[in-house]
XYZ file of C-alpha atoms in Angstrom:
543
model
C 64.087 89.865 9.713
C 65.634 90.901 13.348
C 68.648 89.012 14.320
C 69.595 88.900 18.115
C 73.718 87.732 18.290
C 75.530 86.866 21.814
C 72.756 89.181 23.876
C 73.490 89.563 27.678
C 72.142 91.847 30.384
C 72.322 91.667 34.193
C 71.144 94.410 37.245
C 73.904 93.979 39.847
C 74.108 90.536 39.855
C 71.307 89.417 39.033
C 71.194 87.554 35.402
C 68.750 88.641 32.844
C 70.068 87.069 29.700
C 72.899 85.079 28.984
C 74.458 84.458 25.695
C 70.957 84.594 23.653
C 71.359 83.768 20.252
C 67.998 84.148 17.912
C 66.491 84.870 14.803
C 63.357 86.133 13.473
C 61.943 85.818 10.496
C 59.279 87.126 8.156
C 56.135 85.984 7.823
C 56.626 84.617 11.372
C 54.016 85.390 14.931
C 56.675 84.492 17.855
C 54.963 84.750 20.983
C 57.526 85.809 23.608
C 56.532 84.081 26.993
C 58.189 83.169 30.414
C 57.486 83.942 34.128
C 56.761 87.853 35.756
C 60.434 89.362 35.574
C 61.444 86.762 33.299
C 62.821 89.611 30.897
C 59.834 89.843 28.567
C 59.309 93.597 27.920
C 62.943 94.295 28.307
C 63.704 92.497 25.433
C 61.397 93.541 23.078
C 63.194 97.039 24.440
C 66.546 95.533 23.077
C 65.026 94.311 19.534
C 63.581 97.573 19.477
C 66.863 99.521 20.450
C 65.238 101.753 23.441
C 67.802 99.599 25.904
C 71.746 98.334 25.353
C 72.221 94.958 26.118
C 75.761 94.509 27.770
C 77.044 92.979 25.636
C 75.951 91.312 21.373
C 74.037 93.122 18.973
C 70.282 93.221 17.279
C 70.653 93.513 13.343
C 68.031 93.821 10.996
C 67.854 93.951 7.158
C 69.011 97.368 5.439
C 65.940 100.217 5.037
C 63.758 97.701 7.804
C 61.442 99.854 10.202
C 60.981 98.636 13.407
C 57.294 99.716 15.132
C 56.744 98.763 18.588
C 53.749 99.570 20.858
C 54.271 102.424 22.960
C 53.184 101.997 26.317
C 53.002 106.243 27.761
C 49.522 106.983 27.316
C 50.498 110.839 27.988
C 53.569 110.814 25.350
C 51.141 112.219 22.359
C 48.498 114.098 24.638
C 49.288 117.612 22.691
C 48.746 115.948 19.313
C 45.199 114.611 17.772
C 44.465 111.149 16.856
C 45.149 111.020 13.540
C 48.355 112.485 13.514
C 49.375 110.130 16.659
C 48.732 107.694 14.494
C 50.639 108.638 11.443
C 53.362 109.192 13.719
C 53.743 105.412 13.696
C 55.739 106.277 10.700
C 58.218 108.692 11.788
C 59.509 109.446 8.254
C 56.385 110.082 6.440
C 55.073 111.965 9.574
C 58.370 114.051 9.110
C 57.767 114.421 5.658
C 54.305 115.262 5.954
C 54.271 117.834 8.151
C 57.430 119.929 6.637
C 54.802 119.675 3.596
C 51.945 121.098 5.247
C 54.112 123.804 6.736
C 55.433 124.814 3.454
C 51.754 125.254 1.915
C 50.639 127.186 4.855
C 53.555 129.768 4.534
C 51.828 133.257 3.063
C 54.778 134.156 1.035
C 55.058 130.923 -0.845
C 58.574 131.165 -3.030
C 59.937 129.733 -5.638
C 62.467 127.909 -3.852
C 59.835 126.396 -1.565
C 58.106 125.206 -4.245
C 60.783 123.200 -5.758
C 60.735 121.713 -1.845
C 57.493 121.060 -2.142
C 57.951 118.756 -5.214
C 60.448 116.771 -3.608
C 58.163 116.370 -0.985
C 55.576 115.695 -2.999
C 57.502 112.755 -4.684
C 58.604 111.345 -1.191
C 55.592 111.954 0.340
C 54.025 109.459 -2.605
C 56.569 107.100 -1.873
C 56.212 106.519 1.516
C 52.025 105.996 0.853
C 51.360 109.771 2.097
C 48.355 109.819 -0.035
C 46.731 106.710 1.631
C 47.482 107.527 4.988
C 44.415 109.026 6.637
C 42.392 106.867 5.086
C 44.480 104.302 6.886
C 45.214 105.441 10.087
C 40.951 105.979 9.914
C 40.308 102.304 9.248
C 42.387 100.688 11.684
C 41.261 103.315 14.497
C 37.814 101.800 13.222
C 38.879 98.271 13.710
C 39.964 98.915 17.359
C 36.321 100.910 18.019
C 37.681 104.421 18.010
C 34.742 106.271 15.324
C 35.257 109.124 13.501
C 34.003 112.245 15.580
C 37.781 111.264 17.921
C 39.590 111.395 14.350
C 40.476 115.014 15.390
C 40.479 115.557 19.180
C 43.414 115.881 20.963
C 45.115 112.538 22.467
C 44.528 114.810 25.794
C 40.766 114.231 25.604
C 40.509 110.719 25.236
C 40.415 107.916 28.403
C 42.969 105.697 29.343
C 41.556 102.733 27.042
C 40.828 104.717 23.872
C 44.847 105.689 24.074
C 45.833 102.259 24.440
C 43.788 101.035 21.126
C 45.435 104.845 19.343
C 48.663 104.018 20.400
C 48.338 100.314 19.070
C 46.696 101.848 15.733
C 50.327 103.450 15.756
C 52.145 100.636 15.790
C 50.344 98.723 13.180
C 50.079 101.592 10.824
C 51.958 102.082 7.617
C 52.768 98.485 7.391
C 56.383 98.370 9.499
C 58.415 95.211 8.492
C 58.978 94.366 12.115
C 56.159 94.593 14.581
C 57.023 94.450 17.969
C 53.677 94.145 20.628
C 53.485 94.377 24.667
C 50.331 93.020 26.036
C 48.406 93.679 22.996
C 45.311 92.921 24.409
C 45.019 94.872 27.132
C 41.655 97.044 27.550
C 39.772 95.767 24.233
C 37.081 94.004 24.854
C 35.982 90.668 22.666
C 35.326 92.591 19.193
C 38.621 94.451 18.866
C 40.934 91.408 20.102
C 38.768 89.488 17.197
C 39.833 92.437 14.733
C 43.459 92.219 15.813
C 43.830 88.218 15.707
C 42.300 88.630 11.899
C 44.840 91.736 11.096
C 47.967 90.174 11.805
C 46.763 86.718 10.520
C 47.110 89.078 6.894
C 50.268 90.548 8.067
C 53.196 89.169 6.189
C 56.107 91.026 7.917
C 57.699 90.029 11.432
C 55.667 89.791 14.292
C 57.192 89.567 17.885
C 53.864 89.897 20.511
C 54.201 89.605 24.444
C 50.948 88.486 25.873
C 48.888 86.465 28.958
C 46.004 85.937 26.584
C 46.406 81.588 25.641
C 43.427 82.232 23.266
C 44.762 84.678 21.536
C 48.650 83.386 21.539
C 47.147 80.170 20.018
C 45.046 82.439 17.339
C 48.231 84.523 16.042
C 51.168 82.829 16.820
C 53.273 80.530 14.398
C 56.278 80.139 16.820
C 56.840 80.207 20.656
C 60.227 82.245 21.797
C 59.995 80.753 25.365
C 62.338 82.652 27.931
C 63.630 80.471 31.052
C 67.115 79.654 32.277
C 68.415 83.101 31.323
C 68.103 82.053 27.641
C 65.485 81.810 25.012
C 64.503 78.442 22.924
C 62.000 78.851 20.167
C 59.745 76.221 19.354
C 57.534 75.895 16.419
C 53.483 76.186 16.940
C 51.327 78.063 19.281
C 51.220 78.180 22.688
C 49.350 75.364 23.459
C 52.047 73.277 21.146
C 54.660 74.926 23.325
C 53.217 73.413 26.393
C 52.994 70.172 25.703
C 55.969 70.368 23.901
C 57.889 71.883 26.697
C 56.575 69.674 29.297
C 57.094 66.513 27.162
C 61.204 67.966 26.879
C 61.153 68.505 30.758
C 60.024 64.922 31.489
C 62.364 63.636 29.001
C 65.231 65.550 30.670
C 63.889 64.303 34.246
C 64.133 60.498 33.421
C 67.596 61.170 31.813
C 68.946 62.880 34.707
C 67.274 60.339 37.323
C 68.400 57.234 35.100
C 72.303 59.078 35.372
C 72.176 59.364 38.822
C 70.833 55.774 39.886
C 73.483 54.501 37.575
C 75.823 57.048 39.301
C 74.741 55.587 42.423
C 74.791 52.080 41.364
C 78.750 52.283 40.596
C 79.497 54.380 43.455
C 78.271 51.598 45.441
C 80.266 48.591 43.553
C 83.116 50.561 43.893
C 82.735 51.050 47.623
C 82.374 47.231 48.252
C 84.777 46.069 45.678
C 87.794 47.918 45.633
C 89.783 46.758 47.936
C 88.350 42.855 46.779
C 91.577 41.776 44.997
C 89.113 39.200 42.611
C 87.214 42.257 42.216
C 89.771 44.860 41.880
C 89.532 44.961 37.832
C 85.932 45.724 37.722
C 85.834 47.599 40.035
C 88.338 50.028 37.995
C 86.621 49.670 35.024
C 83.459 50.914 37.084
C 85.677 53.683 38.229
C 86.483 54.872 34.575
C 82.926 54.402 33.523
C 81.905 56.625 36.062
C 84.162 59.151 35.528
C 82.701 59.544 32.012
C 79.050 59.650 33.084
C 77.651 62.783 32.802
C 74.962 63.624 35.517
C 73.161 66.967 34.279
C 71.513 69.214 36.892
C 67.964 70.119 36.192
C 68.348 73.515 36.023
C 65.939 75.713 38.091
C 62.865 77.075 36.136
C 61.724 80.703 36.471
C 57.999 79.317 36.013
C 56.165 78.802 39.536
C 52.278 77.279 39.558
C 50.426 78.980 42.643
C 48.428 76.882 44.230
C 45.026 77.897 43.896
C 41.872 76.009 45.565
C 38.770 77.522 46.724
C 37.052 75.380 49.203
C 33.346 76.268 50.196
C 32.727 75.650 53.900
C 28.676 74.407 53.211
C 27.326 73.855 50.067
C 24.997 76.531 48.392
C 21.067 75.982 49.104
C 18.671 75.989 47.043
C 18.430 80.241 46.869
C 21.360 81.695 45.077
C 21.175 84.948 44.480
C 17.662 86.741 42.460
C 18.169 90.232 40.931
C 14.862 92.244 40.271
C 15.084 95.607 38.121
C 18.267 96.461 39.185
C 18.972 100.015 37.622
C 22.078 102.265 37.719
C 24.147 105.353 36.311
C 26.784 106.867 36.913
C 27.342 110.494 35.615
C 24.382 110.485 33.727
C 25.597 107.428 31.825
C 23.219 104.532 32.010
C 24.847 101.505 33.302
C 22.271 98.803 32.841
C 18.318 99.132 33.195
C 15.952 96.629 34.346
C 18.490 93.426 35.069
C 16.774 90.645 36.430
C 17.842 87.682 36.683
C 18.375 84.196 39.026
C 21.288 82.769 39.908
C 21.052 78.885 40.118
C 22.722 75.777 41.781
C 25.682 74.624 39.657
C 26.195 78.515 37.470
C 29.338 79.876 36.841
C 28.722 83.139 34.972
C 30.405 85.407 32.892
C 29.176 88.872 32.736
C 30.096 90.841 29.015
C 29.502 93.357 27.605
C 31.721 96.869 25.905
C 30.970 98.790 29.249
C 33.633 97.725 31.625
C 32.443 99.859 34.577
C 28.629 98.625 33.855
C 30.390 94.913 35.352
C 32.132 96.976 37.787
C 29.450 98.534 38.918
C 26.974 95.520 39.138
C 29.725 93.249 40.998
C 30.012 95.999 43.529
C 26.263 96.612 43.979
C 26.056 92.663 44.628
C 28.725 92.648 46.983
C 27.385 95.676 49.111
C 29.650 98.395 47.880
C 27.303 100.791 46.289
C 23.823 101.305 46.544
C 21.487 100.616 43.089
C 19.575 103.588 42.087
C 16.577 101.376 41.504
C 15.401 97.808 42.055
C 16.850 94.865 44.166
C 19.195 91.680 44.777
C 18.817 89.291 47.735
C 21.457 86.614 48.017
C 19.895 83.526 49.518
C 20.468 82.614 53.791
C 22.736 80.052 52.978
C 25.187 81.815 50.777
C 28.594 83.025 51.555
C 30.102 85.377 49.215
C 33.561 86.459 48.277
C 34.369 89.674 46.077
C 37.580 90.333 43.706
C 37.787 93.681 42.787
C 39.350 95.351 39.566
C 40.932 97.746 41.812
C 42.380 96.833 44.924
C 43.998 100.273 46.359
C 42.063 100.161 49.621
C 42.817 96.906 50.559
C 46.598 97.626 50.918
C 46.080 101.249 52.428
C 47.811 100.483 55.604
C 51.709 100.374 54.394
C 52.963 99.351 57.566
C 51.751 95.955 57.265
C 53.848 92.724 56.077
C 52.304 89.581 53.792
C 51.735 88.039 57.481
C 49.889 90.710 58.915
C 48.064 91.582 55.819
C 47.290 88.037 55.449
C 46.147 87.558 59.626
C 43.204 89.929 58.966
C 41.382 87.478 57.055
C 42.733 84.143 58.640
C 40.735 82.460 61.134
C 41.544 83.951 64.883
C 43.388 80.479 65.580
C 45.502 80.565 62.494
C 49.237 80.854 63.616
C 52.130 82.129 61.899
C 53.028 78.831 60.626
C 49.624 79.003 58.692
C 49.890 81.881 57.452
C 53.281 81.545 56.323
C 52.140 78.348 54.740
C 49.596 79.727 53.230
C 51.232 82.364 51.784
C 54.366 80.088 50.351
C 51.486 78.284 48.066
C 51.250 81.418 46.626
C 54.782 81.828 45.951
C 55.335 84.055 49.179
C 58.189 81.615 50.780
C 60.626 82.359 53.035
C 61.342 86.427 53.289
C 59.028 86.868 50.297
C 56.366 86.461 53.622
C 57.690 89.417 55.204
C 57.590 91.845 52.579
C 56.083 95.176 53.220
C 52.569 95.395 51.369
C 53.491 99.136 50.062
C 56.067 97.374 47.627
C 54.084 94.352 46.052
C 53.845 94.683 41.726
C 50.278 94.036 40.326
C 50.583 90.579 40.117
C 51.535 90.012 43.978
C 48.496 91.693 44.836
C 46.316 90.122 42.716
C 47.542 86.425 44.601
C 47.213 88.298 47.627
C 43.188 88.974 47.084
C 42.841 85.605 45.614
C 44.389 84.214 49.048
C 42.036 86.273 51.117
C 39.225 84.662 48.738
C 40.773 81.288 49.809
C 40.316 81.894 53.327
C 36.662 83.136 53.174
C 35.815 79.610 52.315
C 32.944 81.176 50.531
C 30.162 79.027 48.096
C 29.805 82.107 45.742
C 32.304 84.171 43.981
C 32.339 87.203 42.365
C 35.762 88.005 39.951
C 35.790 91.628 37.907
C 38.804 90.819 35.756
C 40.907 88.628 37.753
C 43.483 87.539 35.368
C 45.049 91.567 35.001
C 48.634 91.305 36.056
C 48.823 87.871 36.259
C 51.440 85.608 34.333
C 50.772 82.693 32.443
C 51.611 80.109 35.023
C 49.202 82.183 37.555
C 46.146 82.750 35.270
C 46.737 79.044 34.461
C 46.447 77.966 38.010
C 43.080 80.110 38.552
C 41.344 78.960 35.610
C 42.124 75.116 36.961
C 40.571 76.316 40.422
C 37.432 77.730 39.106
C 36.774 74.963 36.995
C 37.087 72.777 39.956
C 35.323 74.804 41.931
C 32.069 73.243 42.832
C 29.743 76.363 43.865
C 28.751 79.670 42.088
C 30.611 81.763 39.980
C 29.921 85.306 38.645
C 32.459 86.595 37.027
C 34.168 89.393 34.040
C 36.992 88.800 31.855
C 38.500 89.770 28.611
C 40.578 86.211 28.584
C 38.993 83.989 25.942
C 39.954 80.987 27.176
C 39.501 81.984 30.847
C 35.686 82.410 30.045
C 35.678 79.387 27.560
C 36.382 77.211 29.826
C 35.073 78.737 32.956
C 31.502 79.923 32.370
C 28.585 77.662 31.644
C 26.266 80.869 30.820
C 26.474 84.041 30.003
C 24.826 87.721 30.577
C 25.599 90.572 28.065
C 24.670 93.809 29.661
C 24.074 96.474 27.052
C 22.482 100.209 28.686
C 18.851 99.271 26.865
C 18.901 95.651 28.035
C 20.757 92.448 28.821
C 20.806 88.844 26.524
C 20.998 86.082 29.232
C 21.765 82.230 27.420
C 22.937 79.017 28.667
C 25.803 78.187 26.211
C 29.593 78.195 25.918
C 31.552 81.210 25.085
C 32.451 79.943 21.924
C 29.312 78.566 20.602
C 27.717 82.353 21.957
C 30.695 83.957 19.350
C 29.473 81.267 16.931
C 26.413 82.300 16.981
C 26.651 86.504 17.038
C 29.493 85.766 13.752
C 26.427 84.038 12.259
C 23.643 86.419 13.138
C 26.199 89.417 11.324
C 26.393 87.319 8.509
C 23.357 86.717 7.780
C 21.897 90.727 8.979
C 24.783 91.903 6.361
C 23.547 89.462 3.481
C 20.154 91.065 3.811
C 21.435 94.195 4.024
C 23.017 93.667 0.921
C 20.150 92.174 -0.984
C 18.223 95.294 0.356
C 20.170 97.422 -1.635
């Protein structure tokens, strides 16, 4: 259990959290959500004690460890795998490696080895003995294999640190588990793994995340943060929405039925009081008013972009067809032989483990690189519109504002009033319009390429991974304009729900083929869970 009591923090003066008051509980999933700079990651920093709050204090029970995903990717690079991982437990790492450095000395003594029992004994205690093993099977879970078991942190890429450094955090069972973004670079099979680990875990789980699927998967309790505070509801996240927007309308109608009763004595006040035969009520109106409480709807942190993508001509009957389209990269085979046709009405969702084979494909198809066999022809009618995964060299130019970032894509008539229209319906208003490009987060660019889609007006769309850096409220607002987008869709994502409800086929692109079906994500899962099933049962009669 982690108790937060009277927590406050402000920068300058801007409010963070105000009087916060919570507790968490074992056996408990709280799902800690609210708006981009809504305080998400900073508090998981207080519960975890890497920041002071200004003022309160986090408590926990006596002897409880605290484990919390560490997001420096270059913090263990001298160390190997393993031991990152067993470092996860600070104490048995501590213990563990005083005992190795003992047994390695070459003039072993007699006092060391009365060390080395006591080592020994703690060394048992704290599950020394099982470790390894462990930290082996949960770097298995999260698709890191054996032969990395023993390289340096240093040789691994960015994605295979960020599944070691969450094998840290869930190793050596900690009794509070503290989780930022999660899900971040692991593709369908190791989010799967995860949601079934911590449906076993028993401890305290506190997880920050933009992934709805997997909130609803893992989490018993909602910790919603808005208003400067933090009100916990009971059930997943999509029991938090309807929940929460089911209070909020409640609130509304009390607050609207307050002030037209407000207004209603006001105005037999204002008629009356000066009527002598009406001077009595009119008094008792007075007093009533004076005891009605009007409550201000207070101001929510939570903003919807708006988010339409409207073709300029329908698509014709010629899509897009793909003929043996081959590529590699570094003497890595990306795909081999994809063929395929792209037909009225298809919104697509590309999978597969290789994230640059996607890349690569979506950039060959929008005329960024050049295939190193085969060929694509996208049909005379079709207008398409690319989202990259990286977006660098779209804001090279740092002298530019949101306006004139946002002219070079308008039409040549568009006026200012346009384009700041345009861009305060995705949350640019006012002298958010005029900031410099150079200083936009992730998340403003990402609306920013999504508003230059907007303006292309184009009947196909490609997407590599365009929920990254998003908030809830924004993903939320895409995945309702894609799904009432009328036109052609090819798109990535890790976002389970995002492709769910999104894509009415898929294409898995492995380097010695591709599986191309016309189903739902979730029937697709359905069926691979089945098809392991049943190749395992064999297997097992087999032997």
């Amino acid at each position: 259990m982690i108790t937060a009591s009277n927590i406050a923090l402000s920068y300058g003066k801007r409010v963070i959290f105000k009087d916060v008051n919570i507790k968490f509980t074992p056996g408990n999933c709280y799902g800690l959500i609210g708006a981009n700079g809504a305080g998400k990651s900073t508090f998981l920093k207080i519960l975890s004690g890497k920041i002071d709050p200004d003022h309160g204090e986090i408590s926990k029970g006596p002897g409880q460890r605290v484990a919390i995903l560490n997001q420096d990717q270059f913090a263990f690079d001298e160390y190997t795998v393993l031991h990152t991982v067993i470092m996860g437990h600070l104490k048995l790492y501590k213990v563990m490696t005083e005992r190795d450095a003992l047994y390695a000395k070459p003039d072993f003594s007699e006092e060391d080895g009365i060390r080395s029992g006591e080592l020994e004994i703690k060394f048992g205690e704290l599950g020394g003995y099982e470790a390894e093993t462990e930290a082996a099977v949960l770097l298995n879970g999260l698709g890191i294999t054996e032969e990395l078991l023993h390289k340096h942190m240093k040789e691994l890429d960015g994605a295979e640190k960020v599944r070691v450094l969450l094998a840290q955090a869930l190793f050596g069972n900690p009794d509070i588990l503290l989780l930022d973004e999660p899900t971040n670079q692991l593709d369908i099979q190791s989010i799967q793994w995860l949601e079934h680990f911590l449906s076993r875990f028993h401890n305290t789980v506190i997880i920050v995340s933009h992934d709805r699927h997997f909130l609803n998967q893992v989490c018993t309790h909602m910790a919603d943060i808005d208003y400067g505070k933090i009100q916990v509801y009971v059930g997943n996240y999509d029991f938090w929405y309807q929940a929460s927007q089911l209070h909020f309308r409640q609130k509304e109608t009390e607050s609207k039925k307050a002030k037209a009763k407000a207004d209603e004595l006001k105005e037999f006040i204002r008629r009356f009081s000066s009527n002598a035969s009406k001077a009595k009520q009119a008094t008792s109106r007075k007093k009533l008013l004076d005891k009605l409480t009007i409550e201000e709807m207070p101001i929510s942190s939570r903003k919807y972009p708006y988010i339409v993508f409207a073709p300029e001509r329908p698509s014709g009957d010629v899509i897009l067809e793909v003929d043996g389209l081959t590529k590699t990269i570094e003497g890595e085979t990306m795909f081999k032989d994809l063929s395929f046709t792209v037909n009225k009405g298809d919104k697509i969702a590309f999978m597969g483990t290789n994230s640059l084979a996607k890349t690569t494909l979506f950039k060959i198809l929008a005329g960024e690189m050049e295939a190193d066999a085969g060929s694509f022809r996208w049909g005379i009618t079709i207008n398409n519109a690319y989202f990259p995964k990286e977006n660098n060299t779209y804001f090279e130019d740092k002298g530019l504002d949101l306006i004139g970032w946002l002219r070079q894509f308008a039409p040549s008539e568009a006026d200012e009033g346009f384009i700041r229209g345009f861009l305060g319906k995705m949350l640019f208003s006012g002298e958010e319009a005029t900031k410099q490009t150079a200083v936009l987060s992730g998340g403003e660019r990402v609306r920013c390429m999504l508003s230059k889609m907007m303006l292309a007006k184009a009947n196909a769309l490609i997407l590599d991974e365009p929920t990254n850096h998003l908030d809830l409220e924004s993903i939320t607002s895409l995945n309702n304009g894609l799904i009432a987008y009328p036109e052609i869709v090819l798109f990535a994502s890790h976002d389970h729900q995002f492709v769910s409800t999104v894509a009415n086929r898929l294409i898995e692109i492995s380097p010695d083929g591709f599986t191309d079906v016309m189903m739902s994500f979730d029937e697709y899962l359905e069926l691979q869970e089945t098809s392991s099933k049943d190749a395992s049962h064999l297997e097992q009669k087999a032997a």
